[in-house]
PDB file of C-alpha atoms in Angstrom:
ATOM      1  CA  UNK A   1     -27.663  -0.954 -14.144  1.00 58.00           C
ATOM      2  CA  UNK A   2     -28.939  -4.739 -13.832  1.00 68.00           C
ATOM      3  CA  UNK A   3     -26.397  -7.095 -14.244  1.00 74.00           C
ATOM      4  CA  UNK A   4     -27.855 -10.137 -16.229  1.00 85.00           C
ATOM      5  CA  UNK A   5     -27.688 -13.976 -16.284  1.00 88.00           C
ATOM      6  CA  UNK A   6     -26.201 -13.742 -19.636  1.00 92.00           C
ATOM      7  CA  UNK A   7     -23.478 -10.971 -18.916  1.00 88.00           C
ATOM      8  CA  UNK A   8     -22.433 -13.102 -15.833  1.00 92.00           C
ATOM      9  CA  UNK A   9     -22.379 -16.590 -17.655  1.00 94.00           C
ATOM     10  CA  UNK A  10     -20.095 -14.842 -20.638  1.00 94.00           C
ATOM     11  CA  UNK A  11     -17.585 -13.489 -17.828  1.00 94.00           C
ATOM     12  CA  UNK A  12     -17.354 -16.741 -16.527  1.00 95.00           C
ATOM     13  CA  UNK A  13     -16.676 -18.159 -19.626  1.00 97.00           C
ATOM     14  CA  UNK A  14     -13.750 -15.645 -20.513  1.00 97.00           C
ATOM     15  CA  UNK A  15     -10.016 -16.604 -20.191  1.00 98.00           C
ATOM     16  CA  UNK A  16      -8.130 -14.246 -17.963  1.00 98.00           C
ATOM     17  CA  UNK A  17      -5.256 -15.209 -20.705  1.00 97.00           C
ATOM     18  CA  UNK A  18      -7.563 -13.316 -23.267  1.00 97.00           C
ATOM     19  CA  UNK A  19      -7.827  -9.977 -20.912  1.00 98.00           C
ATOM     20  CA  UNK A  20      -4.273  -9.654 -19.166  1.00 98.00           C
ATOM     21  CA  UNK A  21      -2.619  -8.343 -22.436  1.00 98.00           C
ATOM     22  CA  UNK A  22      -5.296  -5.741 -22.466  1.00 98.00           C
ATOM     23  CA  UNK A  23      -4.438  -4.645 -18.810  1.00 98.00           C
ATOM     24  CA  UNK A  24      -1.002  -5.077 -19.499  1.00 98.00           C
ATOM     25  CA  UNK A  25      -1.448  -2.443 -22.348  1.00 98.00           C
ATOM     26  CA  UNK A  26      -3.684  -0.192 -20.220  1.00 97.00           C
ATOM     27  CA  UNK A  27      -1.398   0.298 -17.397  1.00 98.00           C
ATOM     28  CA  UNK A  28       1.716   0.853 -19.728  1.00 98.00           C
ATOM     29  CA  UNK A  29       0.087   3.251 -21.844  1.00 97.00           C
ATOM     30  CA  UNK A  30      -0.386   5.497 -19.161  1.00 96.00           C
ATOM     31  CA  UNK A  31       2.955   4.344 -17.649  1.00 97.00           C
ATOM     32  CA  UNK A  32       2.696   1.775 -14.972  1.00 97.00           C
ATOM     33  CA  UNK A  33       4.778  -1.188 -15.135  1.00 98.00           C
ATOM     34  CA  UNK A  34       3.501  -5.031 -15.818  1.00 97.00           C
ATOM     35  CA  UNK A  35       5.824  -5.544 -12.446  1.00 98.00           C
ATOM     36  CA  UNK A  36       3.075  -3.396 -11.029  1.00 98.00           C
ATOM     37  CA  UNK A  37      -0.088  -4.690 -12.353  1.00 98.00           C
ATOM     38  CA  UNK A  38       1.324  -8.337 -11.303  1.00 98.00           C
ATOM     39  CA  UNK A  39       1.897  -7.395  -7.406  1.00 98.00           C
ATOM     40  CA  UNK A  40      -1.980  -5.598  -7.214  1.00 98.00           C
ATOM     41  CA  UNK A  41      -3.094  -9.021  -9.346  1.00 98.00           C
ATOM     42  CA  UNK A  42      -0.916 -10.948  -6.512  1.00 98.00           C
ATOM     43  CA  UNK A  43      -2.636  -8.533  -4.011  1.00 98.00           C
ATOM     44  CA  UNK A  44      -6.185  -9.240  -4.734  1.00 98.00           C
ATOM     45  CA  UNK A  45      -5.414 -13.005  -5.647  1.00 98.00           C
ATOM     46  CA  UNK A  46      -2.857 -14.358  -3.633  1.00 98.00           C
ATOM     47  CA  UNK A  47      -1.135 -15.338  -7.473  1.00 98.00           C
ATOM     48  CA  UNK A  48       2.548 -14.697  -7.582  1.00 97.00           C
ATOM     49  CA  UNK A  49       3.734 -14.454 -11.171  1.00 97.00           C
ATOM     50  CA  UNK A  50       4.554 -17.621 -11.613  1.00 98.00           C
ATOM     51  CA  UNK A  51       0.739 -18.915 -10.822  1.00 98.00           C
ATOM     52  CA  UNK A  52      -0.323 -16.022 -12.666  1.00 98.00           C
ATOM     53  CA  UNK A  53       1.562 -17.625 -16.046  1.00 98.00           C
ATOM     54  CA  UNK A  54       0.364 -20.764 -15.050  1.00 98.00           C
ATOM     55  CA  UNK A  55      -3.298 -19.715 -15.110  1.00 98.00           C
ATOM     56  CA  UNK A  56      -2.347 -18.233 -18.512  1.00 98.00           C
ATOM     57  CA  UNK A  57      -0.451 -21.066 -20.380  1.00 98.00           C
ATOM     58  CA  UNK A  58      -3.586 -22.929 -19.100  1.00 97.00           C
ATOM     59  CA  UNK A  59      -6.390 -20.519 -20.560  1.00 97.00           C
ATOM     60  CA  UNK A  60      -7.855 -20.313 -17.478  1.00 98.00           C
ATOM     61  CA  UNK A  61     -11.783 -19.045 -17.399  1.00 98.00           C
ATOM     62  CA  UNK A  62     -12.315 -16.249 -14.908  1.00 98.00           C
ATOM     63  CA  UNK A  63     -14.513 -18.870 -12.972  1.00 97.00           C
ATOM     64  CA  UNK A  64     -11.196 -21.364 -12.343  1.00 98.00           C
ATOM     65  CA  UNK A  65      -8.961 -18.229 -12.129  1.00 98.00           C
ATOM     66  CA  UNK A  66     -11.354 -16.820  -8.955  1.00 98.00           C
ATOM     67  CA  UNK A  67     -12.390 -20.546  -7.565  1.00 97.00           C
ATOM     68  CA  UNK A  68      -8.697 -20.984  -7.375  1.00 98.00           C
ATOM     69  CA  UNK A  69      -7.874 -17.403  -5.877  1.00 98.00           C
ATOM     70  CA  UNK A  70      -7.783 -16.792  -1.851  1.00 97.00           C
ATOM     71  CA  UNK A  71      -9.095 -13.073  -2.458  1.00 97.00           C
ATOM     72  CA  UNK A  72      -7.769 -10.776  -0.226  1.00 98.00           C
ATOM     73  CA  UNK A  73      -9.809  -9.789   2.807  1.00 97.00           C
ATOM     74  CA  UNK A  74     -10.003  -6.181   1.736  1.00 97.00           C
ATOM     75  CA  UNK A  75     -11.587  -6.601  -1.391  1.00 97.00           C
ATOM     76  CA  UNK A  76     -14.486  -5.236   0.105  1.00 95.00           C
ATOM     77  CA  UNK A  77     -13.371  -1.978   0.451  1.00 97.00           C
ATOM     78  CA  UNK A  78     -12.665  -1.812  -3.366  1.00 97.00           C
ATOM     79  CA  UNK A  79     -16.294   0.296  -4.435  1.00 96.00           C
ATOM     80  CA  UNK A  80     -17.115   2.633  -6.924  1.00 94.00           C
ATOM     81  CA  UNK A  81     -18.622   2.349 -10.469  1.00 93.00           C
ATOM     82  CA  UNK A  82     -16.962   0.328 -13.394  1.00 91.00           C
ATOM     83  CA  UNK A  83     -17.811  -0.543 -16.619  1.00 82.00           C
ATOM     84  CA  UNK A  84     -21.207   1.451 -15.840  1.00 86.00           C
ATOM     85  CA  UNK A  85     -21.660  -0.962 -12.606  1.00 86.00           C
ATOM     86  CA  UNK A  86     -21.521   0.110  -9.014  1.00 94.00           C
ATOM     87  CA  UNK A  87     -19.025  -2.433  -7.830  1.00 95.00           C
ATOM     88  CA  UNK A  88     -20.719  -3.123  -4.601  1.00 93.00           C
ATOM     89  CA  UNK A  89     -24.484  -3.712  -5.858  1.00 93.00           C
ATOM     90  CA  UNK A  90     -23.016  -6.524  -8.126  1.00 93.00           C
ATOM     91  CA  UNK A  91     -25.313  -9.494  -6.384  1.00 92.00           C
ATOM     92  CA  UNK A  92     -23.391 -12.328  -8.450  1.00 94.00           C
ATOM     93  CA  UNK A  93     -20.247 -12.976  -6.457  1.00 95.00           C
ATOM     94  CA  UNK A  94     -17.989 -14.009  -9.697  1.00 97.00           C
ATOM     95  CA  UNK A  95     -19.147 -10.943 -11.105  1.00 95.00           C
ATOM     96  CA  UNK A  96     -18.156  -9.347  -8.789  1.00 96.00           C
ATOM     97  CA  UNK A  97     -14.410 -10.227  -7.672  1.00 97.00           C
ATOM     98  CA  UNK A  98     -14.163  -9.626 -11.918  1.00 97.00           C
ATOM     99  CA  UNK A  99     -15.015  -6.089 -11.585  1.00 96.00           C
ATOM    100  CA  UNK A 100     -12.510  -5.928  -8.500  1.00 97.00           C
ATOM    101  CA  UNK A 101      -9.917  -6.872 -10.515  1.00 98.00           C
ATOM    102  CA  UNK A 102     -10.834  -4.041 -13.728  1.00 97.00           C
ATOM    103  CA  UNK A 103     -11.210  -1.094 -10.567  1.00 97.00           C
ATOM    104  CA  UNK A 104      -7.950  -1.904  -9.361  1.00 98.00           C
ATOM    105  CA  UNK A 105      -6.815  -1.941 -13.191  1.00 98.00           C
ATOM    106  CA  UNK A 106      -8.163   1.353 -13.613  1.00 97.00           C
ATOM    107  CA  UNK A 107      -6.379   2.703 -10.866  1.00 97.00           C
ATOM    108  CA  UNK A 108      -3.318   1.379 -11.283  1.00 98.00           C
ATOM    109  CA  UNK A 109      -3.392   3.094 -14.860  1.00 97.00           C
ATOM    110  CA  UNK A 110      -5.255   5.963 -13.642  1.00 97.00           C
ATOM    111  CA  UNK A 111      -1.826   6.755 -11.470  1.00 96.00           C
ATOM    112  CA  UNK A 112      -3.216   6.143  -8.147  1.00 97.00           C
ATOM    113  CA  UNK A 113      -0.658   5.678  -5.426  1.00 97.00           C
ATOM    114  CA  UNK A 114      -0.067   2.273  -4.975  1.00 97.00           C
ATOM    115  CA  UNK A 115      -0.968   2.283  -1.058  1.00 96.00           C
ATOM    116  CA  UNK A 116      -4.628   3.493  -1.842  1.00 96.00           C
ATOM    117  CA  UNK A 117      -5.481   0.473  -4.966  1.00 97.00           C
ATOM    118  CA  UNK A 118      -3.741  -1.600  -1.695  1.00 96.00           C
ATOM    119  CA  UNK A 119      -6.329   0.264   0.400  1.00 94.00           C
ATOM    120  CA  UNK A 120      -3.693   0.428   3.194  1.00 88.00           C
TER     121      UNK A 120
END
């Protein structure tokens, strides 16, 4: 599936503040903990909570929220197919670290052990 100019300007344009309660929702649904979905955020980000609410009160567009992350190194092992896009064919780098951050969403609600979303 071709990502498009469009679909990668309107991610860029998106508040994380208007997706976290969604993820929030997702991983306690299926009984994960926001505790938990903060420390993989923290993981892939470098946020700690506190940063994390920051980039919230602040309404923070997923552009800001990733120019201001230090991803973490292993990122790149995070593959596989999301939102019907193979993670690592994504050519548009914001795009990209986005879908990072839904996989490792899906996981963490999907009850994967925390060490393997870590990719330890």
């Amino acid at each position: 599936m071709k990502v498009t100019d469009e679909h990668n300007n309107r991610i860029a344009k998106m508040t994380f503040a208007s997706v976290f309660p969604h993820y929030v929702t997702k991983v306690e649904k299926k009984g994960r903990t926001r505790q938990e979905l903060l420390y993989v955020i923290e993981w892939l980000t470098g946020f700690d909570e506190n940063q994390i609410q920051q980039l919230i009160s602040e309404k923070a567009t997923f552009e800001t929220f990733f120019n201001k992350a230090e991803l973490n190194p292993n990122a790149k092992l995070i593959k596989g197919v999301i939102c019907g896009y193979r993670i690592e064919e994504i050519d548009n780098p914001l795009t990209q670290k986005v879908r990072y951050l839904d996989k490792l969403v899906d996981e963490l609600a999907k009850g994967r052990k925390m060490d393997k979303i870590l990719r330890k």
